[in-house]
Amino acid sequence: QAILCLCRSFEYSQKNAVLVPAAALGVGGMLLYWLRSGHKIKTIDMGDGWWGSGERPLKGKEDASIRPFKIETSDKEIEDLHQRLDRFRFTPHVEGAAFHYGFNSTYLRKVVAYWRNQFDWRKQVEVLNKYPHFHTTIEGIDIHFIHVKPSYVPHGRAVRPLLLVHGWPGSFYEFYKIIPLLTEPAKHGLNEGDVVFEVICPSIPGYGFSEAPHQKEFDSIATARIFHKLMNRLGFKEYYIQGGDWGSRITTNMAQMLPQSVKGLHLNLVFTARQSLGRLICTMLGAYVPWLVGLTREDARRLYPFMQKNVYDILQESGYLHIQATKPDTAGCGLNDSPVGLAAYILEKFSTWTDKSFRHQDDGGLESKYSLDELLTNVMIYWVTSSIVPSMRYYKENFAKDPDLSAHDRVSVYVPTGIAAFPQEIVHVPRLWAKDVYKNIISYTYMPRGGHFAAFEEPKLLAQDIMQFVQKVEQL
């Protein structure tokens, strides 16, 4: 009997020797499958949409042609602008106010005089037309974009498609200084390995020369889907994408929607609204022992004093946001009727969002970073297209469904991600916090200078960071 028990025990242990590893392997395999499938499952549904006027046609395919487009102007357009500028009603400024009350009215007088007497819109139209422009119809509306290919590609170098997406109150024109650095890097002393790009730069629908949506609820998800369709229509299966401001949100949504199409995502602004006990503890301790909670000294320098930089400064800079996220058409109709009002509204952002300390200067520091020709060209894109109202509506469409812009934080981004953190950006998001959403950050750079309008203000710094990021992705 003892021998029989011993035999049974041996038989049982033999089964265990096979079953336990098999079970462990099975559980491990299921866990691995769950993790991998989780990455595939947790994507934003691409869906579909119709933004044209009236009901979507029941029959017939959409015109998928890509049509060359040229920006034009006329004597009538310029005369109308001049007449309106001549009727500018000056409001005396508060002495010593600088830019603390908004756009300084005395400096605005100078801007208007330059606009009326020296700014040459016809010349700037020629500048805008130096790159090839196109229109194509997607989901019922005409999408405007520029598509710039390198004039010369050295032997053995591959050309990578790169989609650049602007925000508000910017436009495709923000990228005019960075485009030659990306398409012809060797000419500009940027020999970053084998990286050469062809650049596709669309206007967000409702901005500039892209038709405004005629239906409600056009948000960043709809924009992401349209831009994927645009890239597909241009024949690209895989591409890099880059954005700041709304462009950051749109390109992030693109990575969450079709990660298989996005080879790499590069951002110069990160939206993260995810709150947790860990984030609270990190915020409380970060000012004193940043190393203990995973922050760097540079993070601490940019984050603190926390209330001043992350509450008071943001409240001071976000009044426009509340208006645009609730009743955009009311304020917008006045801006659409007055070029001076439009310029003051837009250019004030180019002052304080470039550097918060510019609030203390009578001229808002505007001409220390940009020329009046550059600034007014961006304003003119809004003026001649009457796009200020639909561009403002974009806030309402996004915030109405997602008041703190946190809904998409639950969908993690797994594509290779690069982040350029500019010191004068409106908010600073440490790498530690960005990892809550962006799970595959392969490049995070503390940029030495620059603010919100990175491509417009510091094109070379941004171009270098994009190139270094793409090099890393290509070596993976």
Tab-separated table of C-alpha atoms in Angstrom:
chain	number	residue	atom	x	y	z
A	1	GLN	CA	0.000	0.000	0.000
A	2	ALA	CA	2.863	2.357	0.846
A	3	ILE	CA	4.433	1.591	-2.499
A	4	LEU	CA	1.033	2.219	-4.185
A	5	CYS	CA	0.685	5.611	-2.432
A	6	LEU	CA	4.235	6.480	-3.404
A	7	CYS	CA	3.490	5.635	-7.017
A	8	ARG	CA	0.298	7.743	-6.946
A	9	SER	CA	2.191	10.600	-5.345
A	10	PHE	CA	4.883	10.378	-8.006
A	11	GLU	CA	2.214	10.252	-10.710
A	12	TYR	CA	0.520	13.331	-9.211
A	13	SER	CA	3.782	15.272	-9.000
A	14	GLN	CA	4.541	14.369	-12.592
A	15	LYS	CA	1.168	15.771	-13.629
A	16	ASN	CA	1.903	18.907	-11.612
A	17	ALA	CA	5.273	19.209	-13.295
A	18	VAL	CA	3.420	19.404	-16.599
A	19	LEU	CA	0.201	21.173	-15.532
A	20	VAL	CA	1.684	24.023	-13.452
A	21	PRO	CA	4.044	25.322	-16.144
A	22	ALA	CA	1.327	24.777	-18.738
A	23	ALA	CA	-1.156	26.740	-16.629
A	24	ALA	CA	1.411	29.480	-15.999
A	25	LEU	CA	2.194	29.610	-19.698
A	26	GLY	CA	-1.501	29.768	-20.496
A	27	VAL	CA	-2.186	32.553	-18.006
A	28	GLY	CA	0.909	34.435	-19.170
A	29	GLY	CA	-0.140	34.055	-22.779
A	30	MET	CA	-3.632	35.300	-21.982
A	31	LEU	CA	-2.172	38.271	-20.086
A	32	LEU	CA	0.165	39.109	-22.974
A	33	TYR	CA	-2.705	38.803	-25.440
A	34	TRP	CA	-4.872	41.016	-23.222
A	35	LEU	CA	-2.171	43.664	-23.010
A	36	ARG	CA	-1.500	43.636	-26.719
A	37	SER	CA	-5.142	43.471	-27.695
A	38	GLY	CA	-5.814	46.225	-25.185
A	39	HIS	CA	-3.550	48.510	-27.186
A	40	LYS	CA	-5.537	47.691	-30.301
A	41	ILE	CA	-8.935	47.904	-28.644
A	42	LYS	CA	-8.329	51.216	-26.905
A	43	THR	CA	-8.541	53.444	-29.929
A	44	ILE	CA	-10.906	56.251	-30.813
A	45	ASP	CA	-13.560	55.136	-33.248
A	46	MET	CA	-12.904	56.773	-36.598
A	47	GLY	CA	-16.586	57.076	-37.474
A	48	ASP	CA	-17.732	59.295	-40.319
A	49	GLY	CA	-19.286	62.695	-40.798
A	50	TRP	CA	-20.950	65.227	-43.054
A	51	TRP	CA	-20.243	68.935	-42.644
A	52	GLY	CA	-21.581	70.298	-45.899
A	53	SER	CA	-24.682	72.428	-46.256
A	54	GLY	CA	-28.011	70.578	-45.940
A	55	GLU	CA	-28.487	66.833	-45.924
A	56	ARG	CA	-25.792	64.444	-47.040
A	57	PRO	CA	-26.421	63.289	-50.615
A	58	LEU	CA	-27.770	59.747	-50.693
A	59	LYS	CA	-26.150	58.801	-53.951
A	60	GLY	CA	-22.861	59.483	-55.662
A	61	LYS	CA	-19.330	59.476	-54.413
A	62	GLU	CA	-17.584	62.538	-53.083
A	63	ASP	CA	-15.294	64.362	-55.486
A	64	ALA	CA	-11.873	63.102	-54.412
A	65	SER	CA	-9.908	65.301	-56.801
A	66	ILE	CA	-7.043	67.455	-55.539
A	67	ARG	CA	-7.319	70.894	-57.091
A	68	PRO	CA	-4.533	73.499	-57.269
A	69	PHE	CA	-5.483	76.685	-55.441
A	70	LYS	CA	-4.026	80.182	-55.490
A	71	ILE	CA	-4.597	82.967	-52.992
A	72	GLU	CA	-5.771	86.136	-54.714
A	73	THR	CA	-6.750	89.658	-53.773
A	74	SER	CA	-8.360	92.613	-55.490
A	75	ASP	CA	-8.489	96.415	-55.468
A	76	LYS	CA	-11.970	96.185	-53.967
A	77	GLU	CA	-10.767	94.019	-51.059
A	78	ILE	CA	-7.866	96.343	-50.260
A	79	GLU	CA	-9.975	99.518	-50.619
A	80	ASP	CA	-12.569	98.126	-48.219
A	81	LEU	CA	-9.841	97.332	-45.680
A	82	HIS	CA	-8.340	100.827	-46.005
A	83	GLN	CA	-11.714	102.507	-45.544
A	84	ARG	CA	-12.320	100.556	-42.368
A	85	LEU	CA	-8.836	101.342	-41.061
A	86	ASP	CA	-9.428	105.037	-41.799
A	87	ARG	CA	-12.520	104.924	-39.581
A	88	PHE	CA	-10.613	103.486	-36.606
A	89	ARG	CA	-11.943	105.034	-33.379
A	90	PHE	CA	-9.096	105.469	-30.918
A	91	THR	CA	-9.640	104.681	-27.238
A	92	PRO	CA	-7.181	106.457	-24.919
A	93	HIS	CA	-5.147	103.985	-22.876
A	94	VAL	CA	-4.803	103.877	-19.100
A	95	GLU	CA	-1.443	105.368	-18.197
A	96	GLY	CA	1.086	102.748	-17.161
A	97	ALA	CA	-1.189	99.889	-18.194
A	98	ALA	CA	1.200	98.416	-20.802
A	99	PHE	CA	-0.498	95.151	-21.933
A	100	HIS	CA	-2.126	94.355	-18.556
A	101	TYR	CA	-5.550	95.513	-19.792
A	102	GLY	CA	-5.162	93.794	-23.133
A	103	PHE	CA	-3.759	95.342	-26.290
A	104	ASN	CA	-2.294	98.764	-25.505
A	105	SER	CA	-4.381	101.252	-27.505
A	106	THR	CA	-1.505	103.702	-28.074
A	107	TYR	CA	0.632	100.972	-29.621
A	108	LEU	CA	-2.428	99.787	-31.560
A	109	ARG	CA	-2.506	103.238	-33.187
A	110	LYS	CA	1.018	102.580	-34.495
A	111	VAL	CA	0.053	99.139	-35.790
A	112	VAL	CA	-2.989	100.529	-37.598
A	113	ALA	CA	-0.925	103.333	-39.169
A	114	TYR	CA	1.606	100.773	-40.447
A	115	TRP	CA	-1.188	98.524	-41.690
A	116	ARG	CA	-2.858	101.385	-43.554
A	117	ASN	CA	0.189	103.103	-45.023
A	118	GLN	CA	3.047	100.603	-45.307
A	119	PHE	CA	1.782	97.026	-45.190
A	120	ASP	CA	1.609	95.585	-48.728
A	121	TRP	CA	-1.012	92.839	-48.882
A	122	ARG	CA	-0.337	92.127	-52.548
A	123	LYS	CA	3.310	91.448	-51.719
A	124	GLN	CA	2.320	89.172	-48.849
A	125	VAL	CA	-0.053	87.255	-51.131
A	126	GLU	CA	2.962	86.535	-53.333
A	127	VAL	CA	4.818	85.295	-50.242
A	128	LEU	CA	1.894	83.036	-49.329
A	129	ASN	CA	1.748	81.651	-52.867
A	130	LYS	CA	5.428	80.645	-52.898
A	131	TYR	CA	4.357	77.182	-51.727
A	132	PRO	CA	1.867	75.028	-53.667
A	133	HIS	CA	-1.711	75.320	-52.336
A	134	PHE	CA	-4.523	72.850	-52.917
A	135	HIS	CA	-8.173	72.201	-52.161
A	136	THR	CA	-9.917	68.853	-51.845
A	137	THR	CA	-13.433	68.030	-50.678
A	138	ILE	CA	-13.743	65.781	-47.619
A	139	GLU	CA	-17.012	65.076	-45.790
A	140	GLY	CA	-18.789	67.837	-47.708
A	141	ILE	CA	-16.378	70.735	-47.165
A	142	ASP	CA	-13.331	72.021	-49.048
A	143	ILE	CA	-10.083	71.420	-47.179
A	144	HIS	CA	-7.170	73.745	-47.897
A	145	PHE	CA	-3.572	72.583	-47.547
A	146	ILE	CA	-0.074	73.300	-48.750
A	147	HIS	CA	2.128	70.418	-49.894
A	148	VAL	CA	5.854	71.119	-50.158
A	149	LYS	CA	8.282	68.526	-51.507
A	150	PRO	CA	12.068	68.804	-51.274
A	151	SER	CA	13.596	70.280	-54.424
A	152	TYR	CA	16.572	67.934	-54.120
A	153	VAL	CA	16.905	64.581	-52.372
A	154	PRO	CA	20.478	63.288	-51.891
A	155	HIS	CA	21.119	59.771	-53.106
A	156	GLY	CA	20.075	57.134	-50.600
A	157	ARG	CA	17.870	59.390	-48.510
A	158	ALA	CA	14.226	58.569	-47.953
A	159	VAL	CA	11.649	61.350	-47.842
A	160	ARG	CA	9.358	61.191	-44.830
A	161	PRO	CA	5.851	62.699	-45.020
A	162	LEU	CA	5.168	65.107	-42.162
A	163	LEU	CA	1.785	66.650	-41.342
A	164	LEU	CA	2.008	69.985	-39.468
A	165	VAL	CA	-1.161	71.205	-37.735
A	166	HIS	CA	-1.646	74.759	-36.442
A	167	GLY	CA	-3.953	76.101	-33.733
A	168	TRP	CA	-5.784	79.304	-32.755
A	169	PRO	CA	-5.202	82.189	-33.432
A	170	GLY	CA	-2.575	80.904	-35.837
A	171	SER	CA	-2.783	79.527	-39.350
A	172	PHE	CA	-0.851	77.496	-41.902
A	173	TYR	CA	1.349	80.608	-42.296
A	174	GLU	CA	2.945	79.891	-38.889
A	175	PHE	CA	4.970	77.147	-40.593
A	176	TYR	CA	6.429	79.212	-43.448
A	177	LYS	CA	9.778	79.660	-41.707
A	178	ILE	CA	10.142	76.022	-40.644
A	179	ILE	CA	9.120	74.426	-43.961
A	180	PRO	CA	12.422	75.115	-45.790
A	181	LEU	CA	14.372	73.820	-42.781
A	182	LEU	CA	12.477	70.528	-42.973
A	183	THR	CA	12.391	70.095	-46.756
A	184	GLU	CA	15.932	71.316	-47.465
A	185	PRO	CA	17.848	70.882	-44.197
A	186	ALA	CA	21.340	70.826	-45.762
A	187	LYS	CA	20.841	74.318	-47.219
A	188	HIS	CA	20.187	75.641	-43.728
A	189	GLY	CA	22.967	73.870	-41.857
A	190	LEU	CA	20.728	71.125	-40.500
A	191	ASN	CA	22.460	67.930	-41.548
A	192	GLU	CA	20.554	65.686	-39.191
A	193	GLY	CA	21.450	62.253	-40.524
A	194	ASP	CA	19.294	61.124	-43.396
A	195	VAL	CA	16.138	63.014	-42.439
A	196	VAL	CA	14.370	64.914	-45.234
A	197	PHE	CA	10.654	65.698	-45.202
A	198	GLU	CA	7.864	66.539	-47.539
A	199	VAL	CA	5.486	68.732	-45.589
A	200	ILE	CA	1.703	68.735	-45.689
A	201	CYS	CA	0.178	71.648	-43.828
A	202	PRO	CA	-3.643	71.895	-43.809
A	203	SER	CA	-5.908	74.625	-42.501
A	204	ILE	CA	-8.301	73.378	-39.817
A	205	PRO	CA	-11.856	73.538	-41.257
A	206	GLY	CA	-13.259	76.962	-40.424
A	207	TYR	CA	-9.789	78.509	-40.398
A	208	GLY	CA	-8.265	80.443	-43.286
A	209	PHE	CA	-8.943	78.931	-46.674
A	210	SER	CA	-10.575	75.708	-45.421
A	211	GLU	CA	-14.345	75.854	-45.660
A	212	ALA	CA	-16.197	76.230	-42.378
A	213	PRO	CA	-18.386	73.316	-41.222
A	214	HIS	CA	-22.089	73.979	-41.861
A	215	GLN	CA	-23.220	71.562	-39.148
A	216	LYS	CA	-22.847	71.558	-35.366
A	217	GLU	CA	-20.429	69.407	-33.305
A	218	PHE	CA	-17.364	69.678	-35.521
A	219	ASP	CA	-14.608	68.885	-33.017
A	220	SER	CA	-11.003	67.651	-32.892
A	221	ILE	CA	-12.107	64.053	-33.537
A	222	ALA	CA	-13.796	65.081	-36.786
A	223	THR	CA	-10.706	67.085	-37.714
A	224	ALA	CA	-8.402	64.133	-36.974
A	225	ARG	CA	-10.513	61.871	-39.180
A	226	ILE	CA	-10.519	64.413	-42.036
A	227	PHE	CA	-6.745	64.812	-41.854
A	228	HIS	CA	-6.269	61.032	-41.931
A	229	LYS	CA	-8.473	60.966	-45.021
A	230	LEU	CA	-6.416	63.766	-46.521
A	231	MET	CA	-3.137	61.907	-46.000
A	232	ASN	CA	-4.665	58.735	-47.406
A	233	ARG	CA	-5.930	60.657	-50.425
A	234	LEU	CA	-2.391	61.918	-51.005
A	235	GLY	CA	-1.230	58.307	-51.099
A	236	PHE	CA	0.427	58.033	-47.684
A	237	LYS	CA	-0.026	54.933	-45.566
A	238	GLU	CA	2.377	55.927	-42.772
A	239	TYR	CA	3.386	59.433	-41.756
A	240	TYR	CA	4.725	61.633	-38.991
A	241	ILE	CA	2.482	64.253	-37.405
A	242	GLN	CA	3.282	67.385	-35.399
A	243	GLY	CA	1.216	69.977	-33.591
A	244	GLY	CA	0.874	72.627	-30.915
A	245	ASP	CA	-2.229	74.335	-29.490
A	246	TRP	CA	-5.301	72.728	-31.150
A	247	GLY	CA	-2.826	70.982	-33.450
A	248	SER	CA	-1.593	69.038	-30.420
A	249	ARG	CA	-5.102	67.841	-29.624
A	250	ILE	CA	-5.856	66.975	-33.253
A	251	THR	CA	-2.628	65.047	-33.855
A	252	THR	CA	-3.018	63.224	-30.528
A	253	ASN	CA	-6.504	62.175	-31.633
A	254	MET	CA	-5.027	61.007	-34.935
A	255	ALA	CA	-2.569	58.788	-33.030
A	256	GLN	CA	-5.400	57.458	-30.858
A	257	MET	CA	-7.615	56.848	-33.896
A	258	LEU	CA	-5.260	55.105	-36.347
A	259	PRO	CA	-2.004	54.280	-34.559
A	260	GLN	CA	-0.991	51.986	-37.417
A	261	SER	CA	-0.830	55.022	-39.730
A	262	VAL	CA	1.109	57.298	-37.390
A	263	LYS	CA	4.813	56.525	-37.454
A	264	GLY	CA	5.581	59.175	-34.868
A	265	LEU	CA	3.857	62.003	-32.997
A	266	HIS	CA	5.717	65.214	-32.121
A	267	LEU	CA	4.155	67.876	-29.878
A	268	ASN	CA	5.155	71.284	-28.574
A	269	LEU	CA	2.178	71.467	-26.214
A	270	VAL	CA	0.681	68.657	-24.146
A	271	PHE	CA	-2.904	68.574	-22.861
A	272	THR	CA	-3.327	66.439	-19.742
A	273	ALA	CA	-6.226	66.894	-17.361
A	274	ARG	CA	-6.027	63.524	-15.636
A	275	GLN	CA	-6.252	64.022	-11.849
A	276	SER	CA	-5.189	61.516	-9.191
A	277	LEU	CA	-3.984	61.305	-5.611
A	278	GLY	CA	-0.482	60.652	-6.931
A	279	ARG	CA	-0.592	63.847	-9.032
A	280	LEU	CA	-1.752	65.820	-5.970
A	281	ILE	CA	1.071	64.441	-3.806
A	282	CYS	CA	3.559	65.094	-6.604
A	283	THR	CA	2.364	68.704	-6.874
A	284	MET	CA	2.579	69.255	-3.105
A	285	LEU	CA	6.061	67.774	-2.673
A	286	GLY	CA	7.560	68.766	-6.015
A	287	ALA	CA	8.543	72.259	-4.935
A	288	TYR	CA	10.620	70.907	-2.033
A	289	VAL	CA	11.889	67.467	-3.053
A	290	PRO	CA	11.244	67.149	-6.812
A	291	TRP	CA	13.603	64.153	-7.103
A	292	LEU	CA	11.474	62.239	-4.585
A	293	VAL	CA	8.319	62.445	-6.731
A	294	GLY	CA	9.956	61.972	-10.139
A	295	LEU	CA	10.295	65.619	-11.203
A	296	THR	CA	13.491	67.255	-12.405
A	297	ARG	CA	14.918	70.538	-11.166
A	298	GLU	CA	13.863	72.117	-14.462
A	299	ASP	CA	10.301	70.854	-13.961
A	300	ALA	CA	10.273	72.477	-10.528
A	301	ARG	CA	11.616	75.737	-11.918
A	302	ARG	CA	8.880	75.857	-14.556
A	303	LEU	CA	6.000	74.665	-12.341
A	304	TYR	CA	6.449	76.720	-9.181
A	305	PRO	CA	5.156	78.833	-7.560
A	306	PHE	CA	2.319	76.519	-8.556
A	307	MET	CA	-0.717	78.730	-7.878
A	308	GLN	CA	0.830	81.680	-9.684
A	309	LYS	CA	1.900	79.751	-12.792
A	310	ASN	CA	-0.891	77.186	-13.036
A	311	VAL	CA	-3.929	79.019	-11.681
A	312	TYR	CA	-3.580	82.813	-11.647
A	313	ASP	CA	-1.636	83.128	-14.903
A	314	ILE	CA	-4.020	80.757	-16.685
A	315	LEU	CA	-7.084	82.596	-15.361
A	316	GLN	CA	-5.571	85.848	-16.583
A	317	GLU	CA	-4.976	84.406	-20.062
A	318	SER	CA	-8.158	82.385	-20.558
A	319	GLY	CA	-10.999	84.929	-20.632
A	320	TYR	CA	-11.180	84.536	-24.422
A	321	LEU	CA	-11.625	80.773	-23.935
A	322	HIS	CA	-14.772	81.157	-21.827
A	323	ILE	CA	-16.329	83.432	-24.450
A	324	GLN	CA	-15.414	81.164	-27.348
A	325	ALA	CA	-16.492	78.002	-25.537
A	326	THR	CA	-19.953	79.430	-24.801
A	327	LYS	CA	-21.136	82.275	-27.108
A	328	PRO	CA	-18.525	82.625	-29.871
A	329	ASP	CA	-20.801	84.216	-32.476
A	330	THR	CA	-21.661	87.258	-30.338
A	331	ALA	CA	-18.103	88.538	-29.942
A	332	GLY	CA	-17.097	87.075	-33.287
A	333	CYS	CA	-19.490	89.191	-35.351
A	334	GLY	CA	-17.821	92.369	-34.055
A	335	LEU	CA	-14.334	91.045	-34.852
A	336	ASN	CA	-15.462	89.995	-38.319
A	337	ASP	CA	-16.699	93.536	-38.981
A	338	SER	CA	-13.684	95.452	-37.657
A	339	PRO	CA	-10.131	94.786	-38.861
A	340	VAL	CA	-8.737	96.818	-35.958
A	341	GLY	CA	-10.741	94.838	-33.411
A	342	LEU	CA	-9.622	91.618	-35.082
A	343	ALA	CA	-5.952	92.631	-34.986
A	344	ALA	CA	-6.112	93.661	-31.320
A	345	TYR	CA	-7.840	90.403	-30.368
A	346	ILE	CA	-5.403	88.164	-32.229
A	347	LEU	CA	-2.135	90.022	-31.717
A	348	GLU	CA	-2.615	90.329	-27.969
A	349	LYS	CA	-2.214	86.518	-27.872
A	350	PHE	CA	0.986	86.716	-29.905
A	351	SER	CA	2.314	89.012	-27.200
A	352	THR	CA	1.551	87.271	-23.916
A	353	TRP	CA	1.634	83.704	-25.240
A	354	THR	CA	5.112	84.288	-26.643
A	355	ASP	CA	6.374	85.567	-23.288
A	356	LYS	CA	4.239	86.366	-20.236
A	357	SER	CA	6.653	89.131	-19.220
A	358	PHE	CA	5.668	91.046	-22.380
A	359	ARG	CA	2.560	92.173	-20.455
A	360	HIS	CA	4.823	94.760	-18.795
A	361	GLN	CA	5.845	96.391	-22.093
A	362	ASP	CA	3.918	99.156	-23.860
A	363	ASP	CA	4.344	97.432	-27.243
A	364	GLY	CA	3.706	93.954	-25.847
A	365	GLY	CA	7.166	92.873	-27.031
A	366	LEU	CA	5.600	91.960	-30.365
A	367	GLU	CA	8.332	93.324	-32.613
A	368	SER	CA	11.102	91.713	-30.573
A	369	LYS	CA	10.093	88.295	-31.910
A	370	TYR	CA	8.116	88.987	-35.093
A	371	SER	CA	7.841	91.629	-37.791
A	372	LEU	CA	4.624	93.597	-38.274
A	373	ASP	CA	4.433	92.141	-41.796
A	374	GLU	CA	4.420	88.606	-40.360
A	375	LEU	CA	1.868	89.425	-37.671
A	376	LEU	CA	-0.486	91.303	-39.996
A	377	THR	CA	-0.259	88.576	-42.654
A	378	ASN	CA	-1.651	86.112	-40.122
A	379	VAL	CA	-4.416	88.599	-39.222
A	380	MET	CA	-5.190	89.141	-42.907
A	381	ILE	CA	-5.715	85.412	-43.431
A	382	TYR	CA	-8.540	85.629	-40.888
A	383	TRP	CA	-9.816	88.931	-42.306
A	384	VAL	CA	-10.057	88.105	-46.030
A	385	THR	CA	-11.622	84.680	-45.364
A	386	SER	CA	-14.072	85.886	-42.664
A	387	SER	CA	-12.902	82.921	-40.617
A	388	ILE	CA	-12.685	84.418	-37.138
A	389	VAL	CA	-16.215	83.300	-36.154
A	390	PRO	CA	-15.910	79.633	-37.249
A	391	SER	CA	-12.422	79.477	-35.724
A	392	MET	CA	-13.897	80.662	-32.402
A	393	ARG	CA	-16.761	78.148	-32.677
A	394	TYR	CA	-14.169	75.368	-32.586
A	395	TYR	CA	-13.865	76.006	-28.838
A	396	LYS	CA	-17.583	75.589	-28.263
A	397	GLU	CA	-17.745	72.376	-30.280
A	398	ASN	CA	-14.882	70.833	-28.287
A	399	PHE	CA	-15.636	72.122	-24.796
A	400	ALA	CA	-19.396	71.511	-25.009
A	401	LYS	CA	-18.812	67.752	-25.121
A	402	ASP	CA	-15.639	67.681	-23.011
A	403	PRO	CA	-15.486	70.646	-20.589
A	404	ASP	CA	-12.021	69.897	-19.205
A	405	LEU	CA	-10.618	68.232	-22.347
A	406	SER	CA	-10.008	65.031	-20.402
A	407	ALA	CA	-12.277	62.534	-22.186
A	408	HIS	CA	-9.550	61.368	-24.547
A	409	ASP	CA	-6.984	60.997	-21.750
A	410	ARG	CA	-8.498	57.563	-21.106
A	411	VAL	CA	-7.254	56.414	-24.508
A	412	SER	CA	-3.506	56.017	-24.212
A	413	VAL	CA	-1.123	56.912	-27.030
A	414	TYR	CA	1.319	54.100	-27.843
A	415	VAL	CA	2.942	55.473	-30.999
A	416	PRO	CA	6.483	56.861	-30.554
A	417	THR	CA	6.103	60.357	-29.141
A	418	GLY	CA	8.431	63.341	-28.975
A	419	ILE	CA	7.754	66.402	-26.817
A	420	ALA	CA	9.461	69.789	-27.114
A	421	ALA	CA	8.786	71.692	-23.870
A	422	PHE	CA	9.270	75.414	-24.503
A	423	PRO	CA	9.922	77.484	-21.358
A	424	GLN	CA	7.397	80.245	-22.111
A	425	GLU	CA	4.555	77.867	-22.993
A	426	ILE	CA	1.269	78.662	-21.237
A	427	VAL	CA	1.500	75.496	-19.144
A	428	HIS	CA	4.371	73.145	-18.401
A	429	VAL	CA	3.700	69.401	-18.389
A	430	PRO	CA	6.585	67.315	-16.980
A	431	ARG	CA	7.495	64.085	-18.728
A	432	LEU	CA	6.232	62.205	-15.664
A	433	TRP	CA	2.725	63.620	-16.122
A	434	ALA	CA	2.752	63.342	-19.907
A	435	LYS	CA	3.392	59.590	-19.503
A	436	ASP	CA	-0.128	59.239	-18.072
A	437	VAL	CA	-1.379	59.477	-21.663
A	438	TYR	CA	1.691	59.164	-23.895
A	439	LYS	CA	3.068	55.730	-23.056
A	440	ASN	CA	5.940	55.690	-25.536
A	441	ILE	CA	7.826	58.974	-25.090
A	442	ILE	CA	11.194	58.480	-26.764
A	443	SER	CA	12.191	62.152	-26.792
A	444	TYR	CA	11.474	64.896	-24.262
A	445	THR	CA	13.437	68.132	-24.664
A	446	TYR	CA	13.563	71.147	-22.365
A	447	MET	CA	13.865	73.800	-25.051
A	448	PRO	CA	16.216	76.680	-24.164
A	449	ARG	CA	13.876	79.488	-25.234
A	450	GLY	CA	10.563	80.143	-26.941
A	451	GLY	CA	6.863	80.119	-26.217
A	452	HIS	CA	3.507	79.029	-27.572
A	453	PHE	CA	4.019	79.794	-31.282
A	454	ALA	CA	7.121	77.621	-31.571
A	455	ALA	CA	7.335	77.210	-35.358
A	456	PHE	CA	6.714	80.929	-35.888
A	457	GLU	CA	9.106	82.140	-33.191
A	458	GLU	CA	11.872	79.513	-33.017
A	459	PRO	CA	11.682	77.535	-36.284
A	460	LYS	CA	15.262	76.257	-36.162
A	461	LEU	CA	14.997	74.937	-32.604
A	462	LEU	CA	11.734	73.168	-33.402
A	463	ALA	CA	13.037	71.761	-36.697
A	464	GLN	CA	16.114	70.332	-34.958
A	465	ASP	CA	13.973	68.677	-32.311
A	466	ILE	CA	11.613	67.165	-34.889
A	467	MET	CA	14.566	65.799	-36.868
A	468	GLN	CA	16.279	64.298	-33.830
A	469	PHE	CA	12.996	62.693	-32.800
A	470	VAL	CA	12.416	61.184	-36.244
A	471	GLN	CA	15.979	59.855	-36.311
A	472	LYS	CA	15.309	58.019	-33.059
A	473	VAL	CA	12.075	56.548	-34.409
A	474	GLU	CA	13.781	55.395	-37.599
A	475	GLN	CA	16.423	53.587	-35.532
A	476	LEU	CA	13.876	51.654	-33.467
